PDB file of C-alpha atoms in Angstrom:
ATOM      1  CA  ASP A   1       0.000   0.000   0.000  1.00 67.00           C
ATOM      2  CA  VAL A   2       1.452   3.317  -1.070  1.00 66.00           C
ATOM      3  CA  LYS A   3       2.132   5.770   1.675  1.00 90.00           C
ATOM      4  CA  VAL A   4       2.829   9.425   2.160  1.00 95.00           C
ATOM      5  CA  THR A   5       3.247  10.211   5.821  1.00 95.00           C
ATOM      6  CA  GLN A   6       3.292  13.636   7.416  1.00 96.00           C
ATOM      7  CA  SER A   7       4.896  13.834  10.822  1.00 91.00           C
ATOM      8  CA  SER A   8       2.057  15.634  12.605  1.00 92.00           C
ATOM      9  CA  ARG A   9      -1.716  15.905  12.175  1.00 93.00           C
ATOM     10  CA  TYR A  10      -1.995  19.003  14.360  1.00 96.00           C
ATOM     11  CA  LEU A  11       0.595  21.563  15.324  1.00 97.00           C
ATOM     12  CA  VAL A  12       0.411  24.769  17.344  1.00 97.00           C
ATOM     13  CA  LYS A  13       3.351  27.169  17.144  1.00 97.00           C
ATOM     14  CA  ARG A  14       4.077  30.689  18.303  1.00 97.00           C
ATOM     15  CA  THR A  15       4.660  33.664  16.039  1.00 98.00           C
ATOM     16  CA  GLY A  16       8.305  33.949  15.120  1.00 97.00           C
ATOM     17  CA  GLU A  17       9.147  30.294  15.728  1.00 97.00           C
ATOM     18  CA  LYS A  18      10.973  28.261  13.130  1.00 97.00           C
ATOM     19  CA  VAL A  19       8.674  25.423  12.098  1.00 97.00           C
ATOM     20  CA  PHE A  20       9.532  22.187  10.328  1.00 97.00           C
ATOM     21  CA  LEU A  21       6.885  20.076   8.604  1.00 97.00           C
ATOM     22  CA  GLU A  22       8.155  16.675   7.586  1.00 97.00           C
ATOM     23  CA  CYS A  23       6.917  14.366   4.859  1.00 97.00           C
ATOM     24  CA  VAL A  24       8.100  10.874   3.975  1.00 97.00           C
ATOM     25  CA  GLN A  25       7.038   8.688   1.054  1.00 96.00           C
ATOM     26  CA  ASP A  26       7.796   5.019   0.538  1.00 95.00           C
ATOM     27  CA  MET A  27       7.087   4.782  -3.196  1.00 92.00           C
ATOM     28  CA  ASP A  28      10.489   5.863  -4.533  1.00 92.00           C
ATOM     29  CA  HIS A  29       8.827   8.822  -6.260  1.00 92.00           C
ATOM     30  CA  GLU A  30      10.951  11.487  -7.899  1.00 90.00           C
ATOM     31  CA  ASN A  31       8.484  14.318  -7.332  1.00 90.00           C
ATOM     32  CA  MET A  32       7.363  15.685  -4.019  1.00 93.00           C
ATOM     33  CA  PHE A  33       5.118  18.664  -3.348  1.00 94.00           C
ATOM     34  CA  TRP A  34       3.945  20.924  -0.569  1.00 96.00           C
ATOM     35  CA  TYR A  35       0.532  22.545  -0.833  1.00 96.00           C
ATOM     36  CA  ARG A  36      -1.468  24.661   1.548  1.00 97.00           C
ATOM     37  CA  GLN A  37      -5.227  24.459   1.648  1.00 96.00           C
ATOM     38  CA  ASP A  38      -7.406  27.367   2.730  1.00 95.00           C
ATOM     39  CA  PRO A  39     -11.194  27.722   2.582  1.00 89.00           C
ATOM     40  CA  GLY A  40     -12.322  29.144  -0.730  1.00 87.00           C
ATOM     41  CA  LEU A  41      -8.816  29.024  -2.193  1.00 91.00           C
ATOM     42  CA  GLY A  42      -8.388  25.313  -2.808  1.00 91.00           C
ATOM     43  CA  LEU A  43      -4.899  23.855  -2.857  1.00 94.00           C
ATOM     44  CA  ARG A  44      -2.050  26.191  -3.682  1.00 94.00           C
ATOM     45  CA  LEU A  45       1.419  24.943  -4.487  1.00 92.00           C
ATOM     46  CA  ILE A  46       4.176  26.248  -2.231  1.00 95.00           C
ATOM     47  CA  TYR A  47       7.212  24.319  -3.481  1.00 94.00           C
ATOM     48  CA  PHE A  48       7.974  21.136  -5.299  1.00 89.00           C
ATOM     49  CA  SER A  49      11.039  18.995  -5.805  1.00 91.00           C
ATOM     50  CA  TYR A  50      11.739  16.739  -8.769  1.00 87.00           C
ATOM     51  CA  ASP A  51      14.933  15.193  -7.433  1.00 88.00           C
ATOM     52  CA  VAL A  52      17.176  15.129  -4.390  1.00 91.00           C
ATOM     53  CA  LYS A  53      18.480  18.621  -3.610  1.00 88.00           C
ATOM     54  CA  MET A  54      16.390  20.051  -6.470  1.00 89.00           C
ATOM     55  CA  LYS A  55      13.497  22.378  -5.824  1.00 90.00           C
ATOM     56  CA  GLU A  56      11.271  24.825  -7.614  1.00 89.00           C
ATOM     57  CA  LYS A  57       9.026  27.548  -6.327  1.00 91.00           C
ATOM     58  CA  GLY A  58       5.344  27.072  -6.673  1.00 89.00           C
ATOM     59  CA  ASP A  59       2.693  29.766  -6.653  1.00 89.00           C
ATOM     60  CA  ILE A  60       3.102  30.998  -3.073  1.00 95.00           C
ATOM     61  CA  PRO A  61       6.685  30.382  -1.876  1.00 96.00           C
ATOM     62  CA  GLU A  62       7.077  33.556   0.188  1.00 96.00           C
ATOM     63  CA  GLY A  63       7.813  32.846   3.827  1.00 96.00           C
ATOM     64  CA  TYR A  64       8.681  29.209   3.166  1.00 98.00           C
ATOM     65  CA  SER A  65      11.708  27.150   2.253  1.00 97.00           C
ATOM     66  CA  VAL A  66      12.181  23.439   1.625  1.00 97.00           C
ATOM     67  CA  SER A  67      14.799  20.776   1.981  1.00 97.00           C
ATOM     68  CA  ARG A  68      15.200  17.484   0.158  1.00 96.00           C
ATOM     69  CA  GLU A  69      18.359  15.698   1.263  1.00 95.00           C
ATOM     70  CA  LYS A  70      17.014  12.222   0.637  1.00 95.00           C
ATOM     71  CA  LYS A  71      14.640  11.002  -2.046  1.00 95.00           C
ATOM     72  CA  GLU A  72      12.003   9.847   0.401  1.00 96.00           C
ATOM     73  CA  ARG A  73      11.878  12.939   2.581  1.00 97.00           C
ATOM     74  CA  PHE A  74      10.718  16.476   1.815  1.00 97.00           C
ATOM     75  CA  SER A  75      10.646  19.104   4.531  1.00 97.00           C
ATOM     76  CA  LEU A  76       8.781  22.395   4.558  1.00 98.00           C
ATOM     77  CA  ILE A  77      10.313  25.119   6.696  1.00 98.00           C
ATOM     78  CA  LEU A  78       8.639  28.228   8.002  1.00 97.00           C
ATOM     79  CA  GLU A  79      11.609  30.402   8.875  1.00 94.00           C
ATOM     80  CA  SER A  80       9.612  32.711  11.143  1.00 97.00           C
ATOM     81  CA  ALA A  81       6.027  31.594  11.536  1.00 97.00           C
ATOM     82  CA  SER A  82       3.307  34.196  11.212  1.00 97.00           C
ATOM     83  CA  THR A  83      -0.410  34.014  11.904  1.00 97.00           C
ATOM     84  CA  ASN A  84      -1.228  34.185   8.186  1.00 97.00           C
ATOM     85  CA  GLN A  85       0.523  30.857   7.810  1.00 98.00           C
ATOM     86  CA  THR A  86      -2.167  29.163   9.862  1.00 98.00           C
ATOM     87  CA  SER A  87      -3.482  26.609   7.401  1.00 97.00           C
ATOM     88  CA  MET A  88      -3.774  22.972   6.395  1.00 96.00           C
ATOM     89  CA  TYR A  89      -0.552  21.752   4.768  1.00 97.00           C
ATOM     90  CA  LEU A  90      -0.616  18.810   2.399  1.00 96.00           C
ATOM     91  CA  CYS A  91       2.360  16.868   1.126  1.00 96.00           C
ATOM     92  CA  ALA A  92       2.195  14.791  -2.048  1.00 94.00           C
ATOM     93  CA  SER A  93       4.462  12.650  -4.173  1.00 93.00           C
ATOM     94  CA  SER A  94       4.328  11.350  -7.729  1.00 89.00           C
ATOM     95  CA  LEU A  95       6.313   9.810 -10.519  1.00 86.00           C
ATOM     96  CA  PRO A  96       7.534  12.248 -13.205  1.00 79.00           C
ATOM     97  CA  GLY A  97       4.674  14.141 -14.812  1.00 67.00           C
ATOM     98  CA  THR A  98       5.273  12.737 -18.272  1.00 65.00           C
ATOM     99  CA  LEU A  99       4.146   9.346 -17.027  1.00 68.00           C
ATOM    100  CA  ASN A 100       0.620  10.601 -16.415  1.00 68.00           C
ATOM    101  CA  THR A 101       0.274   9.110 -13.006  1.00 79.00           C
ATOM    102  CA  GLU A 102      -1.591  10.571 -10.119  1.00 86.00           C
ATOM    103  CA  ALA A 103      -0.111  12.258  -7.086  1.00 89.00           C
ATOM    104  CA  PHE A 104      -0.508  10.597  -3.706  1.00 92.00           C
ATOM    105  CA  PHE A 105      -1.262  12.749  -0.707  1.00 94.00           C
ATOM    106  CA  GLY A 106      -0.524  12.599   2.976  1.00 94.00           C
ATOM    107  CA  GLN A 107      -3.170  13.082   5.635  1.00 93.00           C
ATOM    108  CA  GLY A 108      -2.354  16.746   6.111  1.00 94.00           C
ATOM    109  CA  THR A 109      -0.968  18.849   8.953  1.00 96.00           C
ATOM    110  CA  ARG A 110      -3.215  21.484  10.421  1.00 96.00           C
ATOM    111  CA  LEU A 111      -0.900  24.236  11.622  1.00 98.00           C
ATOM    112  CA  THR A 112      -2.068  26.985  13.937  1.00 98.00           C
ATOM    113  CA  VAL A 113       0.244  29.931  14.571  1.00 98.00           C
ATOM    114  CA  VAL A 114      -0.681  31.934  17.648  1.00 97.00           C
TER     115      VAL A 114
ATOM    116  CA  ALA B  16      -0.819  30.111 -17.333  1.00 78.00           C
ATOM    117  CA  GLN B  17      -3.144  27.289 -16.482  1.00 85.00           C
ATOM    118  CA  LYS B  18      -6.263  27.591 -14.415  1.00 92.00           C
ATOM    119  CA  VAL B  19      -8.997  25.349 -13.073  1.00 96.00           C
ATOM    120  CA  THR B  20     -12.414  26.719 -12.152  1.00 96.00           C
ATOM    121  CA  GLN B  21     -14.933  24.940  -9.985  1.00 97.00           C
ATOM    122  CA  ALA B  22     -17.748  27.447  -9.854  1.00 96.00           C
ATOM    123  CA  GLN B  23     -19.891  25.450  -7.417  1.00 97.00           C
ATOM    124  CA  THR B  24     -18.652  26.147  -3.928  1.00 96.00           C
ATOM    125  CA  GLU B  25     -21.185  23.951  -2.165  1.00 96.00           C
ATOM    126  CA  ILE B  26     -23.910  21.572  -3.285  1.00 97.00           C
ATOM    127  CA  SER B  27     -26.506  19.926  -1.076  1.00 97.00           C
ATOM    128  CA  VAL B  28     -28.578  16.999  -2.281  1.00 97.00           C
ATOM    129  CA  VAL B  29     -30.829  14.395  -0.779  1.00 97.00           C
ATOM    130  CA  GLU B  30     -29.652  10.814  -0.862  1.00 97.00           C
ATOM    131  CA  LYS B  31     -30.350   8.994  -4.144  1.00 97.00           C
ATOM    132  CA  GLU B  32     -30.347  12.174  -6.160  1.00 97.00           C
ATOM    133  CA  ASP B  33     -27.915  12.490  -9.054  1.00 97.00           C
ATOM    134  CA  VAL B  34     -25.416  15.334  -8.838  1.00 97.00           C
ATOM    135  CA  THR B  35     -22.934  16.826 -11.298  1.00 97.00           C
ATOM    136  CA  LEU B  36     -19.813  18.681 -10.253  1.00 98.00           C
ATOM    137  CA  ASP B  37     -18.493  21.103 -12.841  1.00 97.00           C
ATOM    138  CA  CYS B  38     -14.871  21.677 -13.784  1.00 98.00           C
ATOM    139  CA  VAL B  39     -13.625  24.106 -16.415  1.00 98.00           C
ATOM    140  CA  TYR B  40      -9.945  24.399 -17.218  1.00 97.00           C
ATOM    141  CA  GLU B  41      -7.694  26.757 -19.143  1.00 95.00           C
ATOM    142  CA  THR B  42      -4.393  25.935 -20.767  1.00 92.00           C
ATOM    143  CA  ARG B  43      -2.578  26.747 -23.986  1.00 90.00           C
ATOM    144  CA  ASP B  44      -0.860  23.383 -24.012  1.00 88.00           C
ATOM    145  CA  THR B  45      -2.224  20.746 -26.357  1.00 87.00           C
ATOM    146  CA  THR B  46      -1.080  17.897 -24.147  1.00 86.00           C
ATOM    147  CA  TYR B  47      -2.315  17.881 -20.582  1.00 89.00           C
ATOM    148  CA  TYR B  48      -3.851  15.666 -17.934  1.00 90.00           C
ATOM    149  CA  LEU B  49      -6.945  16.132 -15.839  1.00 93.00           C
ATOM    150  CA  PHE B  50      -7.692  14.605 -12.455  1.00 94.00           C
ATOM    151  CA  TRP B  51     -10.463  14.397  -9.889  1.00 96.00           C
ATOM    152  CA  TYR B  52      -9.737  13.920  -6.203  1.00 96.00           C
ATOM    153  CA  LYS B  53     -12.055  13.386  -3.248  1.00 96.00           C
ATOM    154  CA  GLN B  54     -11.272  14.801   0.191  1.00 95.00           C
ATOM    155  CA  PRO B  55     -13.420  13.198   2.893  1.00 93.00           C
ATOM    156  CA  PRO B  56     -13.641  14.750   6.374  1.00 89.00           C
ATOM    157  CA  SER B  57     -10.528  12.800   7.398  1.00 86.00           C
ATOM    158  CA  GLY B  58      -8.513  15.190   5.204  1.00 87.00           C
ATOM    159  CA  GLU B  59      -6.518  12.916   2.918  1.00 88.00           C
ATOM    160  CA  LEU B  60      -7.050  13.470  -0.797  1.00 93.00           C
ATOM    161  CA  VAL B  61      -8.117  10.319  -2.608  1.00 93.00           C
ATOM    162  CA  PHE B  62      -7.470   9.942  -6.319  1.00 92.00           C
ATOM    163  CA  LEU B  63     -10.577   9.167  -8.396  1.00 94.00           C
ATOM    164  CA  ILE B  64      -9.685   9.447 -12.068  1.00 90.00           C
ATOM    165  CA  ARG B  65      -7.181  10.813 -14.583  1.00 88.00           C
ATOM    166  CA  ARG B  66      -7.686  11.606 -18.229  1.00 89.00           C
ATOM    167  CA  ASN B  67      -5.239  12.819 -20.871  1.00 87.00           C
ATOM    168  CA  SER B  68      -6.084  15.442 -23.460  1.00 89.00           C
ATOM    169  CA  PHE B  69      -6.166  12.951 -26.318  1.00 88.00           C
ATOM    170  CA  ASP B  70      -8.736  10.706 -24.743  1.00 85.00           C
ATOM    171  CA  GLU B  71     -12.198  12.225 -24.820  1.00 82.00           C
ATOM    172  CA  GLN B  72     -13.986   9.007 -24.041  1.00 82.00           C
ATOM    173  CA  ASN B  73     -16.353   9.298 -21.150  1.00 84.00           C
ATOM    174  CA  GLU B  74     -15.794   6.942 -18.297  1.00 85.00           C
ATOM    175  CA  ILE B  75     -18.089   5.196 -15.878  1.00 86.00           C
ATOM    176  CA  SER B  76     -17.022   3.528 -12.683  1.00 87.00           C
ATOM    177  CA  GLY B  77     -19.917   2.258 -10.636  1.00 92.00           C
ATOM    178  CA  ARG B  78     -21.997   5.276  -9.594  1.00 93.00           C
ATOM    179  CA  TYR B  79     -19.337   7.682 -10.847  1.00 94.00           C
ATOM    180  CA  SER B  80     -19.040   8.994 -14.386  1.00 93.00           C
ATOM    181  CA  TRP B  81     -16.927  11.631 -16.040  1.00 93.00           C
ATOM    182  CA  ASN B  82     -17.655  13.729 -19.107  1.00 94.00           C
ATOM    183  CA  PHE B  83     -14.616  15.252 -20.831  1.00 94.00           C
ATOM    184  CA  GLN B  84     -15.308  17.808 -23.569  1.00 93.00           C
ATOM    185  CA  LYS B  85     -12.329  19.595 -25.105  1.00 92.00           C
ATOM    186  CA  SER B  86     -14.625  21.873 -27.108  1.00 92.00           C
ATOM    187  CA  THR B  87     -15.847  23.484 -23.884  1.00 94.00           C
ATOM    188  CA  SER B  88     -12.699  22.786 -21.807  1.00 95.00           C
ATOM    189  CA  SER B  89     -14.764  20.924 -19.267  1.00 96.00           C
ATOM    190  CA  PHE B  90     -14.272  17.755 -17.254  1.00 96.00           C
ATOM    191  CA  ASN B  91     -17.467  17.236 -15.287  1.00 96.00           C
ATOM    192  CA  PHE B  92     -18.095  14.581 -12.676  1.00 96.00           C
ATOM    193  CA  THR B  93     -21.487  12.974 -12.040  1.00 96.00           C
ATOM    194  CA  ILE B  94     -22.483  10.860  -9.067  1.00 96.00           C
ATOM    195  CA  THR B  95     -25.572   8.785  -9.687  1.00 96.00           C
ATOM    196  CA  ALA B  96     -27.845   7.847  -6.807  1.00 96.00           C
ATOM    197  CA  SER B  97     -25.764   9.777  -4.284  1.00 96.00           C
ATOM    198  CA  GLN B  98     -25.109   8.376  -0.822  1.00 96.00           C
ATOM    199  CA  VAL B  99     -24.198   9.990   2.478  1.00 96.00           C
ATOM    200  CA  VAL B 100     -20.681   8.541   2.138  1.00 95.00           C
ATOM    201  CA  ASP B 101     -20.209  10.708  -0.950  1.00 96.00           C
ATOM    202  CA  SER B 102     -20.179  13.797   1.269  1.00 97.00           C
ATOM    203  CA  ALA B 103     -16.738  15.325   0.784  1.00 97.00           C
ATOM    204  CA  VAL B 104     -14.874  18.093  -0.955  1.00 97.00           C
ATOM    205  CA  TYR B 105     -14.108  17.260  -4.575  1.00 97.00           C
ATOM    206  CA  PHE B 106     -11.186  18.798  -6.431  1.00 97.00           C
ATOM    207  CA  CYS B 107     -10.491  18.959 -10.122  1.00 97.00           C
ATOM    208  CA  ALA B 108      -6.834  19.356 -11.154  1.00 95.00           C
ATOM    209  CA  LEU B 109      -4.815  19.999 -14.300  1.00 93.00           C
ATOM    210  CA  ARG B 110      -1.263  18.987 -15.140  1.00 89.00           C
ATOM    211  CA  ILE B 111       0.624  20.260 -18.191  1.00 81.00           C
ATOM    212  CA  LEU B 112       3.896  18.955 -19.565  1.00 71.00           C
ATOM    213  CA  THR B 113       5.675  22.295 -19.803  1.00 67.00           C
ATOM    214  CA  GLY B 114       8.432  22.508 -17.239  1.00 60.00           C
ATOM    215  CA  GLY B 115       8.694  18.760 -16.822  1.00 56.00           C
ATOM    216  CA  GLY B 116       5.016  18.131 -16.330  1.00 56.00           C
ATOM    217  CA  ASN B 117       5.359  18.244 -12.606  1.00 71.00           C
ATOM    218  CA  LYS B 118       2.969  20.904 -11.482  1.00 76.00           C
ATOM    219  CA  LEU B 119      -0.619  20.109 -10.582  1.00 84.00           C
ATOM    220  CA  THR B 120      -2.994  23.063 -10.574  1.00 90.00           C
ATOM    221  CA  PHE B 121      -6.115  22.576  -8.468  1.00 93.00           C
ATOM    222  CA  GLY B 122      -9.506  24.191  -8.536  1.00 95.00           C
ATOM    223  CA  THR B 123     -10.981  25.641  -5.362  1.00 95.00           C
ATOM    224  CA  GLY B 124     -13.063  22.541  -4.714  1.00 96.00           C
ATOM    225  CA  THR B 125     -16.765  21.763  -4.407  1.00 97.00           C
ATOM    226  CA  GLN B 126     -18.179  20.772  -1.037  1.00 96.00           C
ATOM    227  CA  LEU B 127     -20.828  18.101  -1.577  1.00 97.00           C
ATOM    228  CA  LYS B 128     -23.294  17.384   1.222  1.00 97.00           C
ATOM    229  CA  VAL B 129     -25.572  14.405   0.841  1.00 97.00           C
ATOM    230  CA  GLU B 130     -28.378  14.284   3.381  1.00 96.00           C
ATOM    231  CA  LEU B 131     -30.823  11.587   4.318  1.00 92.00           C
TER     232      LEU B 131
END
C-alpha cells in the first residue's frame, strides 16, 4: 500500500518560531510537493522537488523554504512563523509528470500559529 | 498560465439524487492531464480518475461517471444515486507537460453534502 506520511496531524506554534513540517514517502517517487489548503482558495502549491536537492518555487513560496536531502523525505520550513501561515498543509508525491500518473497525498498537517 | 475553475462552492442533495460537479480548465498546451480527487472529512485526498487530453472518451465507474469535452474545456463529474458517504470536498486538477510536467494546478473545490 502506497504511503505518504506527514509527521504531525496538528501543530500549534508561536509567532516567530521556526517550524519544520516533515513528509516521507515510501514509493520511490521522484516528485514531491507541498501545498497549503485554505477555505475558498483550494490547494495552492508552495514548493515542489523533482529530485534530491532540487526544488522549484510554486505559486506561493514567500515565507517558506524546503529541503530534500534524501529522495524519500521532503521538509517544509517556516523560517519565522506568522499568523497568516495558519493553514492545512498537504504533502504529495508522484512519478515524473510525463508518465501521467496521479499524485498521492498525505493526511495533512493542520498548523495553527498563535 | 493554467487555471482550473470549480464554480460550485457547495452543493446539497438528498440521498439517491444524481449530482454533477463542474470543472472548467484553461491551458494553452495541447497535451495535458486532468484529475479528480475526493477529500473526505478525514482530510486525505483520494485519487478518483485521470484523463489525458487525447482521450475524450467518457468513463463510468460504478456510480461515478466523467464527461470530458475539449470543445468546452470541461471535465465534469457525475455521481448517480448519491449516498451519504459521498459527502466530501471534490477537487479537479490539471497537469501540463511544460516545465517537466510536474505541477498540478487545483480548482478551489466543491463541497458536496448528501443528506438523508
